[in-house]
PDB file of C-alpha atoms and ligand atoms in Angstrom:
ATOM      1  CA  MET R  64     101.379  98.716 110.777  1.00 88.00           C
ATOM      2  CA  SER R  65      99.043 100.191 108.219  1.00 93.00           C
ATOM      3  CA  ASP R  66      97.147  97.813 105.824  1.00 93.00           C
ATOM      4  CA  GLU R  67      99.315  99.315 102.768  1.00 91.00           C
ATOM      5  CA  GLU R  68     102.393  98.213 104.785  1.00 95.00           C
ATOM      6  CA  LEU R  69     101.200  94.900 105.321  1.00 96.00           C
ATOM      7  CA  LEU R  70     100.166  94.338 101.854  1.00 93.00           C
ATOM      8  CA  GLU R  71     103.651  95.608 100.590  1.00 93.00           C
ATOM      9  CA  ARG R  72     104.824  92.815 102.792  1.00 96.00           C
ATOM     10  CA  ALA R  73     102.436  90.217 101.366  1.00 95.00           C
ATOM     11  CA  ARG R  74     103.955  91.374  97.613  1.00 93.00           C
ATOM     12  CA  ALA R  75     107.564  91.040  98.865  1.00 95.00           C
ATOM     13  CA  ALA R  76     106.711  87.342 100.185  1.00 97.00           C
ATOM     14  CA  ARG R  77     105.224  86.793  97.000  1.00 96.00           C
ATOM     15  CA  ASP R  78     108.577  87.647  95.277  1.00 95.00           C
ATOM     16  CA  THR R  79     110.178  84.326  97.041  1.00 97.00           C
ATOM     17  CA  ALA R  80     107.454  82.081  95.585  1.00 97.00           C
ATOM     18  CA  TYR R  81     108.672  78.819  94.545  1.00 98.00           C
ATOM     19  CA  CYS R  82     106.216  78.101  91.587  1.00 97.00           C
ATOM     20  CA  PRO R  83     107.872  76.727  88.491  1.00 98.00           C
ATOM     21  CA  TYR R  84     104.964  74.422  87.576  1.00 97.00           C
ATOM     22  CA  SER R  85     102.259  77.040  87.653  1.00 96.00           C
ATOM     23  CA  GLY R  86     103.966  80.421  87.496  1.00 96.00           C
ATOM     24  CA  PHE R  87     101.481  81.747  89.835  1.00 95.00           C
ATOM     25  CA  ARG R  88     103.271  83.529  92.697  1.00 95.00           C
ATOM     26  CA  VAL R  89     101.204  84.132  96.000  1.00 96.00           C
ATOM     27  CA  GLY R  90     102.380  86.031  99.250  1.00 96.00           C
ATOM     28  CA  ALA R  91     100.439  86.112 102.340  1.00 98.00           C
ATOM     29  CA  ALA R  92     101.616  88.230 105.488  1.00 98.00           C
ATOM     30  CA  ILE R  93      99.372  88.083 108.724  1.00 98.00           C
ATOM     31  CA  VAL R  94      99.159  90.451 111.634  1.00 98.00           C
ATOM     32  CA  ASP R  95      98.816  88.617 115.114  1.00 98.00           C
ATOM     33  CA  GLU R  96      97.326  89.373 118.216  1.00 98.00           C
ATOM     34  CA  ASN R  97     100.395  90.627 119.415  1.00 98.00           C
ATOM     35  CA  GLY R  98     100.839  92.532 116.303  1.00 98.00           C
ATOM     36  CA  LYS R  99     103.830  90.740 115.104  1.00 98.00           C
ATOM     37  CA  ILE R 100     104.180  89.930 111.241  1.00 98.00           C
ATOM     38  CA  HIS R 101     104.412  86.522 109.826  1.00 98.00           C
ATOM     39  CA  ILE R 102     104.811  85.788 105.969  1.00 98.00           C
ATOM     40  CA  GLY R 103     104.563  82.994 103.551  1.00 98.00           C
ATOM     41  CA  CYS R 104     104.718  81.961 100.100  1.00 98.00           C
ATOM     42  CA  ASN R 105     103.584  79.149  97.973  1.00 98.00           C
ATOM     43  CA  VAL R 106     106.177  76.331  97.610  1.00 98.00           C
ATOM     44  CA  GLU R 107     105.337  73.616  94.670  1.00 98.00           C
ATOM     45  CA  ASN R 108     106.730  70.564  94.116  1.00 98.00           C
ATOM     46  CA  ALA R 109     107.024  68.048  91.075  1.00 98.00           C
ATOM     47  CA  ALA R 110     104.569  65.930  92.849  1.00 98.00           C
ATOM     48  CA  TRP R 111     101.706  68.215  92.245  1.00 96.00           C
ATOM     49  CA  PRO R 112      99.660  67.654  95.267  1.00 96.00           C
ATOM     50  CA  LEU R 113     102.628  68.159  97.663  1.00 98.00           C
ATOM     51  CA  GLY R 114     102.559  72.062  96.956  1.00 98.00           C
ATOM     52  CA  SER R 115     101.563  74.256  99.782  1.00 98.00           C
ATOM     53  CA  CYS R 116      99.858  77.555  99.577  1.00 98.00           C
ATOM     54  CA  ALA R 117     101.452  81.076 100.832  1.00 98.00           C
ATOM     55  CA  GLU R 118      98.368  81.268 103.550  1.00 98.00           C
ATOM     56  CA  ALA R 119      99.386  77.940 104.722  1.00 98.00           C
ATOM     57  CA  GLY R 120     102.953  79.015 105.006  1.00 98.00           C
ATOM     58  CA  ALA R 121     102.180  82.288 106.830  1.00 99.00           C
ATOM     59  CA  ILE R 122     100.065  80.346 109.238  1.00 99.00           C
ATOM     60  CA  ALA R 123     102.339  77.786 110.102  1.00 98.00           C
ATOM     61  CA  ALA R 124     104.913  80.685 110.582  1.00 98.00           C
ATOM     62  CA  MET R 125     102.470  82.310 113.022  1.00 98.00           C
ATOM     63  CA  VAL R 126     101.801  79.269 114.750  1.00 98.00           C
ATOM     64  CA  ALA R 127     105.676  78.343 115.394  1.00 98.00           C
ATOM     65  CA  ALA R 128     106.389  81.848 116.434  1.00 98.00           C
ATOM     66  CA  GLY R 129     103.656  81.681 119.067  1.00 98.00           C
ATOM     67  CA  GLY R 130     100.864  83.714 117.553  1.00 98.00           C
ATOM     68  CA  LYS R 131      97.263  82.362 118.425  1.00 98.00           C
ATOM     69  CA  ARG R 132      95.169  84.525 116.345  1.00 98.00           C
ATOM     70  CA  ILE R 133      95.026  86.204 112.993  1.00 98.00           C
ATOM     71  CA  VAL R 134      93.914  89.802 113.117  1.00 98.00           C
ATOM     72  CA  THR R 135      94.601  90.634 109.426  1.00 98.00           C
ATOM     73  CA  ILE R 136      95.831  88.901 106.632  1.00 98.00           C
ATOM     74  CA  ALA R 137      96.931  90.375 103.482  1.00 97.00           C
ATOM     75  CA  ILE R 138      97.295  88.055 100.155  1.00 97.00           C
ATOM     76  CA  ALA R 139      98.848  89.048  96.867  1.00 94.00           C
ATOM     77  CA  GLY R 140      98.981  86.860  93.838  1.00 93.00           C
ATOM     78  CA  GLY R 141      99.587  86.487  90.125  1.00 90.00           C
ATOM     79  CA  ILE R 142     101.662  85.767  87.295  1.00 90.00           C
ATOM     80  CA  GLY R 143     104.981  87.356  86.299  1.00 83.00           C
ATOM     81  CA  GLU R 144     105.340  90.847  87.601  1.00 81.00           C
ATOM     82  CA  GLN R 145     101.575  91.490  87.662  1.00 78.00           C
ATOM     83  CA  THR R 146      99.478  91.115  90.767  1.00 80.00           C
ATOM     84  CA  HIS R 147      95.775  89.547  90.031  1.00 82.00           C
ATOM     85  CA  ALA R 148      92.800  89.093  92.272  1.00 82.00           C
ATOM     86  CA  CYS R 149      93.566  86.267  94.603  1.00 90.00           C
ATOM     87  CA  THR R 150      91.294  85.434  97.096  1.00 95.00           C
ATOM     88  CA  PRO R 151      92.154  82.333  99.286  1.00 97.00           C
ATOM     89  CA  CYS R 152      91.524  78.947  97.881  1.00 97.00           C
ATOM     90  CA  GLY R 153      88.717  76.778  99.548  1.00 97.00           C
ATOM     91  CA  ALA R 154      91.548  74.761 101.594  1.00 98.00           C
ATOM     92  CA  CYS R 155      92.931  78.051 102.712  1.00 98.00           C
ATOM     93  CA  ARG R 156      89.477  79.532 103.793  1.00 98.00           C
ATOM     94  CA  GLN R 157      89.273  76.631 106.261  1.00 98.00           C
ATOM     95  CA  ARG R 158      92.898  77.152 107.388  1.00 98.00           C
ATOM     96  CA  ILE R 159      92.225  80.983 107.933  1.00 98.00           C
ATOM     97  CA  HIS R 160      88.941  80.297 109.660  1.00 98.00           C
ATOM     98  CA  GLU R 161      90.947  78.119 112.520  1.00 98.00           C
ATOM     99  CA  PHE R 162      92.535  80.973 113.514  1.00 98.00           C
ATOM    100  CA  ALA R 163      90.175  83.990 112.673  1.00 98.00           C
ATOM    101  CA  ASP R 164      87.011  85.489 114.383  1.00 96.00           C
ATOM    102  CA  ALA R 165      84.423  87.726 113.258  1.00 97.00           C
ATOM    103  CA  ALA R 166      86.758  90.810 113.282  1.00 97.00           C
ATOM    104  CA  THR R 167      89.548  89.159 111.475  1.00 98.00           C
ATOM    105  CA  ARG R 168      90.140  91.197 107.750  1.00 98.00           C
ATOM    106  CA  ILE R 169      91.236  89.294 104.773  1.00 98.00           C
ATOM    107  CA  LEU R 170      92.634  91.942 102.587  1.00 97.00           C
ATOM    108  CA  VAL R 171      93.191  90.891  98.554  1.00 94.00           C
ATOM    109  CA  LYS R 172      93.426  92.695  95.398  1.00 78.00           C
ATOM    110  CA  ASP R 173      90.410  92.570  92.912  1.00 70.00           C
ATOM    111  CA  ASP R 174      90.699  92.745  88.978  1.00 67.00           C
ATOM    112  CA  ASP R 175      90.319  96.576  89.180  1.00 71.00           C
ATOM    113  CA  GLU R 176      93.511  97.124  91.292  1.00 74.00           C
ATOM    114  CA  GLN R 177      91.661  97.777  94.345  1.00 82.00           C
ATOM    115  CA  TRP R 178      91.979  96.278  97.528  1.00 86.00           C
ATOM    116  CA  ARG R 179      88.935  94.634  98.936  1.00 92.00           C
ATOM    117  CA  SER R 180      88.481  93.476 102.779  1.00 96.00           C
ATOM    118  CA  PHE R 181      86.424  90.504 103.555  1.00 97.00           C
ATOM    119  CA  THR R 182      85.610  88.446 106.761  1.00 98.00           C
ATOM    120  CA  ILE R 183      85.989  84.971 107.101  1.00 98.00           C
ATOM    121  CA  ALA R 184      81.905  84.653 107.330  1.00 97.00           C
ATOM    122  CA  ASP R 185      81.891  86.488 103.736  1.00 97.00           C
ATOM    123  CA  LEU R 186      84.331  83.711 102.261  1.00 98.00           C
ATOM    124  CA  LEU R 187      83.202  80.582 104.183  1.00 98.00           C
ATOM    125  CA  PRO R 188      79.575  81.000 105.103  1.00 97.00           C
ATOM    126  CA  SER R 189      77.938  77.949 107.137  1.00 96.00           C
ATOM    127  CA  SER R 190      81.694  76.979 107.973  1.00 95.00           C
ATOM    128  CA  PHE R 191      82.523  73.616 109.710  1.00 92.00           C
ATOM    129  CA  HIS R 192      83.466  73.784 113.339  1.00 87.00           C
ATOM    130  CA  LEU R 193      84.174  71.005 115.949  1.00 89.00           C
TER     131      LEU R 193
HETATM  132  N1  LIG Z 422      97.840  79.528  95.973  1.00 50.58           N
HETATM  133  C1  LIG Z 422      97.933  79.945  96.975  1.00 50.58           C
HETATM  134  O1  LIG Z 422      99.323  79.830  97.321  1.00 50.58           O
HETATM  135  N2  LIG Z 422      97.131  80.415  97.808  1.00 50.58           N
HETATM  136  C2  LIG Z 422      95.810  80.211  97.286  1.00 50.58           C
HETATM  137  O2  LIG Z 422      94.748  80.702  97.920  1.00 50.58           O
HETATM  138  C3  LIG Z 422      95.620  79.999  96.159  1.00 50.58           C
HETATM  139  C4  LIG Z 422      96.500  79.267  95.211  1.00 50.58           C
HETATM  140  C5  LIG Z 422      99.075  78.588  94.752  1.00 50.58           C
HETATM  141  C6  LIG Z 422      99.059  77.227  94.616  1.00 50.58           C
HETATM  142  C7  LIG Z 422      99.909  76.955  93.456  1.00 50.58           C
HETATM  143  O3  LIG Z 422     101.165  76.891  93.718  1.00 50.58           O
HETATM  144  C8  LIG Z 422      99.551  78.436  92.651  1.00 50.58           C
HETATM  145  O4  LIG Z 422      98.839  79.153  93.598  1.00 50.58           O
HETATM  146  C9  LIG Z 422      98.369  78.199  91.663  1.00 50.58           C
HETATM  147  O5  LIG Z 422      97.214  77.415  91.884  1.00 50.58           O
END
């Protein structure tokens, strides 16, 4: 699958977001080590801290399907129809880190509508490991 197709899957997952409180829709699409695609969207809750991020949903779907490693994760976020720059939140950087290696690519859109590719070391330097 091309990067553009994966990004399209993230955009499509974004359309299913449940975000009545923030209005900020996020979708994530992962390619795992077997080439399988796993998607997630943010799911908010009236009790705000219970909301979950799109990346968390996609990672949970990957693990439940037997995937072990993230080869590429694409993230699309924004309010309404528009997508905006949406790099993963701090907690999701740690979640991605758990299943990433140095070659894992994290694809996000910047404010100039350009897609950028980050590594987990870019987004989470000096990370926590056990
Ligand atoms: N959100 C994500 O799904 N992923 C991120 O990495 C950043 C934030 C969601 C959480 C909440 O539902 C909404 O975006 C606004 O913060």
